[in-house]
Tab-separated table of C-alpha atoms in Angstrom:
chain	number	residue	atom	x	y	z
A	26	MET	CA	-123.651	86.410	184.932
A	27	LEU	CA	-120.650	88.327	183.640
A	28	GLN	CA	-120.368	88.848	179.950
A	29	PHE	CA	-117.046	89.354	178.273
A	30	PRO	CA	-116.657	91.215	175.054
A	31	PHE	CA	-115.851	88.990	172.102
A	32	THR	CA	-112.357	90.467	171.765
A	33	CYS	CA	-111.487	89.521	175.346
A	34	LEU	CA	-112.495	85.918	174.731
A	35	ARG	CA	-110.511	85.806	171.528
A	36	THR	CA	-107.472	87.207	173.341
A	37	ALA	CA	-107.879	84.702	176.167
A	38	PHE	CA	-108.050	81.775	173.738
A	39	ALA	CA	-105.088	83.119	171.773
A	40	ALA	CA	-103.043	83.509	174.962
A	41	ARG	CA	-103.959	79.971	176.028
A	42	ALA	CA	-102.740	78.643	172.696
A	43	PHE	CA	-99.246	79.967	173.424
A	44	LEU	CA	-98.966	78.590	176.951
A	45	PRO	CA	-96.377	75.829	177.182
A	46	THR	CA	-97.937	72.396	177.281
A	47	LEU	CA	-96.342	69.234	178.485
A	48	SER	CA	-95.415	68.259	174.950
A	49	THR	CA	-93.429	71.488	174.484
A	50	ARG	CA	-91.814	70.946	177.866
A	51	GLN	CA	-90.799	67.458	176.770
A	52	LEU	CA	-89.283	68.844	173.592
A	53	ALA	CA	-87.420	71.542	175.489
A	54	SER	CA	-86.041	69.148	178.079
A	55	SER	CA	-85.217	66.242	175.795
A	56	ARG	CA	-81.594	65.283	175.488
A	57	SER	CA	-79.513	66.748	172.740
A	58	PRO	CA	-79.046	64.453	169.722
A	59	SER	CA	-75.387	63.913	170.563
A	60	ALA	CA	-76.225	62.878	174.142
A	61	GLN	CA	-78.813	60.311	173.038
A	62	LYS	CA	-76.070	58.065	171.630
A	63	PHE	CA	-74.385	57.577	174.991
A	64	THR	CA	-75.315	55.465	177.983
A	65	ASP	CA	-76.000	56.972	181.385
A	66	GLU	CA	-72.764	55.432	182.637
A	67	LYS	CA	-70.677	57.169	179.961
A	68	LEU	CA	-72.476	60.461	180.571
A	69	GLY	CA	-71.833	60.045	184.306
A	70	THR	CA	-68.111	59.538	183.760
A	71	ALA	CA	-68.080	62.567	181.447
A	72	ARG	CA	-69.741	64.645	184.196
A	73	VAL	CA	-67.102	63.523	186.695
A	74	TRP	CA	-64.328	64.308	184.203
A	75	LEU	CA	-65.753	67.793	183.635
A	76	SER	CA	-66.083	68.478	187.358
A	77	GLN	CA	-62.390	67.674	187.875
A	78	LEU	CA	-61.191	69.724	184.892
A	79	THR	CA	-59.360	72.993	185.574
A	80	PRO	CA	-57.060	75.097	183.374
A	81	ARG	CA	-54.104	73.663	185.337
A	82	THR	CA	-55.090	70.008	184.724
A	83	ILE	CA	-54.803	70.383	180.945
A	84	PRO	CA	-51.373	69.041	179.904
A	85	ARG	CA	-49.060	71.850	178.784
A	86	ASN	CA	-47.510	69.690	176.072
A	87	ILE	CA	-50.852	69.023	174.362
A	88	GLY	CA	-50.095	71.300	171.440
A	89	GLU	CA	-47.601	73.543	169.742
A	90	VAL	CA	-47.000	76.998	171.229
A	91	SER	CA	-45.682	79.845	169.104
A	92	TYR	CA	-44.925	83.450	169.982
A	93	SER	CA	-45.247	86.499	167.761
A	94	ARG	CA	-45.504	90.262	168.016
A	95	SER	CA	-48.838	91.481	169.275
A	96	SER	CA	-50.744	94.333	167.705
A	97	GLY	CA	-52.110	97.533	169.164
A	98	PRO	CA	-50.626	100.182	171.441
A	99	GLY	CA	-47.731	99.384	173.705
A	100	GLY	CA	-44.745	101.266	172.349
A	101	GLN	CA	-41.375	99.605	172.576
A	102	ASN	CA	-42.837	96.478	174.210
A	103	VAL	CA	-44.995	95.740	171.140
A	104	ASN	CA	-42.170	96.478	168.712
A	105	LYS	CA	-39.463	94.347	170.332
A	106	VAL	CA	-41.109	91.575	172.381
A	107	ASN	CA	-43.004	88.569	171.051
A	108	SER	CA	-45.796	88.533	173.620
A	109	LYS	CA	-48.675	87.189	171.495
A	110	VAL	CA	-49.222	83.464	172.091
A	111	THR	CA	-50.760	81.043	169.598
A	112	LEU	CA	-51.652	77.585	170.884
A	113	LYS	CA	-52.232	75.069	168.094
A	114	ILE	CA	-53.668	71.766	169.297
A	115	PRO	CA	-54.122	68.901	166.820
A	116	LEU	CA	-57.624	67.485	167.148
A	117	SER	CA	-56.233	63.966	167.414
A	118	SER	CA	-54.351	64.832	170.611
A	119	ILE	CA	-57.264	66.613	172.342
A	120	LEU	CA	-59.945	64.088	171.385
A	121	ARG	CA	-57.956	61.281	173.041
A	122	LEU	CA	-58.205	63.092	176.387
A	123	VAL	CA	-61.811	64.313	176.158
A	124	PRO	CA	-64.972	62.195	176.643
A	125	ARG	CA	-66.571	61.160	173.351
A	126	ALA	CA	-69.765	63.090	174.157
A	127	LEU	CA	-67.875	66.381	173.699
A	128	HIS	CA	-66.258	65.610	170.330
A	129	ALA	CA	-69.008	67.085	168.129
A	130	GLN	CA	-69.129	70.298	170.167
A	131	ILE	CA	-65.358	70.703	169.953
A	132	ARG	CA	-65.458	70.261	166.169
A	133	SER	CA	-68.114	72.990	165.917
A	134	SER	CA	-66.096	75.379	168.098
A	135	ARG	CA	-65.024	78.799	166.856
A	136	TYR	CA	-61.410	77.792	167.537
A	137	PHE	CA	-61.568	74.806	165.161
A	138	ALA	CA	-59.470	75.258	162.008
A	139	GLU	CA	-60.793	72.796	159.458
A	140	ARG	CA	-57.864	73.116	157.070
A	141	SER	CA	-55.288	72.033	159.661
A	142	ASP	CA	-57.757	69.850	161.648
A	143	SER	CA	-56.715	71.525	164.877
A	144	LEU	CA	-57.806	74.032	167.496
A	145	VAL	CA	-56.057	77.400	167.200
A	146	ILE	CA	-56.289	79.621	170.279
A	147	GLN	CA	-54.571	83.014	170.456
A	148	SER	CA	-54.045	85.559	173.192
A	149	ASP	CA	-52.380	88.973	173.119
A	150	GLU	CA	-54.354	90.545	175.938
A	151	THR	CA	-51.386	91.218	178.217
A	152	ARG	CA	-47.742	92.227	177.762
A	153	LYS	CA	-46.418	89.021	179.338
A	154	GLN	CA	-45.867	85.809	177.373
A	155	THR	CA	-46.531	83.581	180.369
A	156	LYS	CA	-49.798	85.327	181.210
A	157	ASN	CA	-50.941	85.072	177.575
A	158	LEU	CA	-50.067	81.362	177.572
A	159	ASP	CA	-52.147	80.893	180.730
A	160	LEU	CA	-55.009	82.776	179.037
A	161	CYS	CA	-54.822	80.400	176.052
A	162	PHE	CA	-55.216	77.413	178.365
A	163	GLU	CA	-58.084	79.181	180.160
A	164	LYS	CA	-59.801	79.673	176.785
A	165	LEU	CA	-59.327	75.972	176.042
A	166	TRP	CA	-60.780	75.107	179.450
A	167	GLU	CA	-63.782	77.392	178.816
A	168	LEU	CA	-64.299	75.713	175.443
A	169	LEU	CA	-64.340	72.268	177.077
A	170	VAL	CA	-66.694	73.374	179.865
A	171	ILE	CA	-69.155	74.985	177.442
A	172	ALA	CA	-68.992	71.919	175.189
A	173	GLY	CA	-69.713	69.746	178.215
A	174	LYS	CA	-72.662	71.840	179.358
A	175	THR	CA	-74.103	71.758	175.837
A	176	ALA	CA	-73.529	68.075	175.085
A	177	ILE	CA	-74.050	66.440	178.478
A	178	PRO	CA	-77.512	66.774	180.014
A	179	GLY	CA	-77.786	67.414	183.725
A	180	GLU	CA	-78.840	64.682	186.112
A	181	THR	CA	-82.535	64.508	186.961
A	182	SER	CA	-83.375	64.209	190.635
A	183	PRO	CA	-85.983	61.644	191.797
A	184	GLU	CA	-88.273	64.502	192.912
A	185	GLN	CA	-88.101	66.039	189.440
A	186	ARG	CA	-88.872	62.665	187.825
A	187	LYS	CA	-91.938	62.255	190.053
A	188	LYS	CA	-93.060	65.778	189.228
A	189	VAL	CA	-92.731	65.131	185.486
A	190	GLU	CA	-94.628	61.833	185.774
A	191	ALA	CA	-97.433	63.596	187.676
A	192	LEU	CA	-97.579	66.315	185.012
A	193	GLU	CA	-97.704	63.692	182.252
A	194	LYS	CA	-100.521	61.864	184.031
A	195	ALA	CA	-102.493	65.088	184.595
A	196	ASN	CA	-101.982	66.126	180.976
A	197	ASN	CA	-103.174	62.737	179.729
A	198	GLU	CA	-106.282	62.817	181.954
A	199	SER	CA	-107.089	66.345	180.809
A	200	ARG	CA	-106.710	65.297	177.180
A	201	ILE	CA	-109.028	62.301	177.668
A	202	ARG	CA	-111.644	64.455	179.454
A	203	SER	CA	-111.513	66.955	176.606
A	204	LYS	CA	-111.930	64.201	174.014
A	205	LYS	CA	-114.895	62.697	175.893
A	206	ALA	CA	-116.576	66.100	176.192
A	207	HIS	CA	-116.093	66.707	172.479
A	208	SER	CA	-117.450	63.245	171.691
A	209	MET	CA	-120.521	63.777	173.885
A	210	LYS	CA	-121.156	67.152	172.261
A	211	LYS	CA	-121.070	65.579	168.805
A	212	SER	CA	-123.243	62.625	169.835
A	213	SER	CA	-125.830	64.963	171.394
A	214	ARG	CA	-126.040	66.803	168.073
A	215	ARG	CA	-126.747	63.549	166.236
A	216	SER	CA	-129.428	62.328	168.630
A	217	SER	CA	-131.297	65.631	168.946
A	218	GLY	CA	-133.348	65.102	165.774
A	219	TYR	CA	-136.981	66.266	165.894
A	220	ASP	CA	-139.788	63.736	165.506
A	221	ASP	CA	-142.413	65.254	163.240
């Protein structure tokens, strides 16, 4: 029989305590609080909407565009040309177009200006106004995609559902076996009294 030093056993038990159990998996895979309010049908339509969204499908008249001088090096171009683009989109106009599941994520975005209740997106990365305007709409598109990935849970395949059900069943059986073994151990201690 192999004997393990006490420290090895302690380390093994400590390592086992940190292994993910089914309950931690359930917590990790549970829907986000914002997604729990919506039906599967609404989440499905939101997924379809997100899959069809591109920077070009966002209406160009959704907000107010302003141009100003950009900062940084660039010589005469920076001094004389208003190439920096600021896209200011009132929240009321964007929320009408976006599925309701994304609203909370949009409000918590880094582009959200609470004072004006709008999204303010700026770009001065290139020397061209048109390119900077396109970059603003790309940033808006990225915001919507990230909000969608955060707020809308992915679809679970039937194979994955079966796998999770099997894991739940195995976890439950293991828990019951452990409880029975513990119960038998305690009952054997009670009944092992000596008759003197």
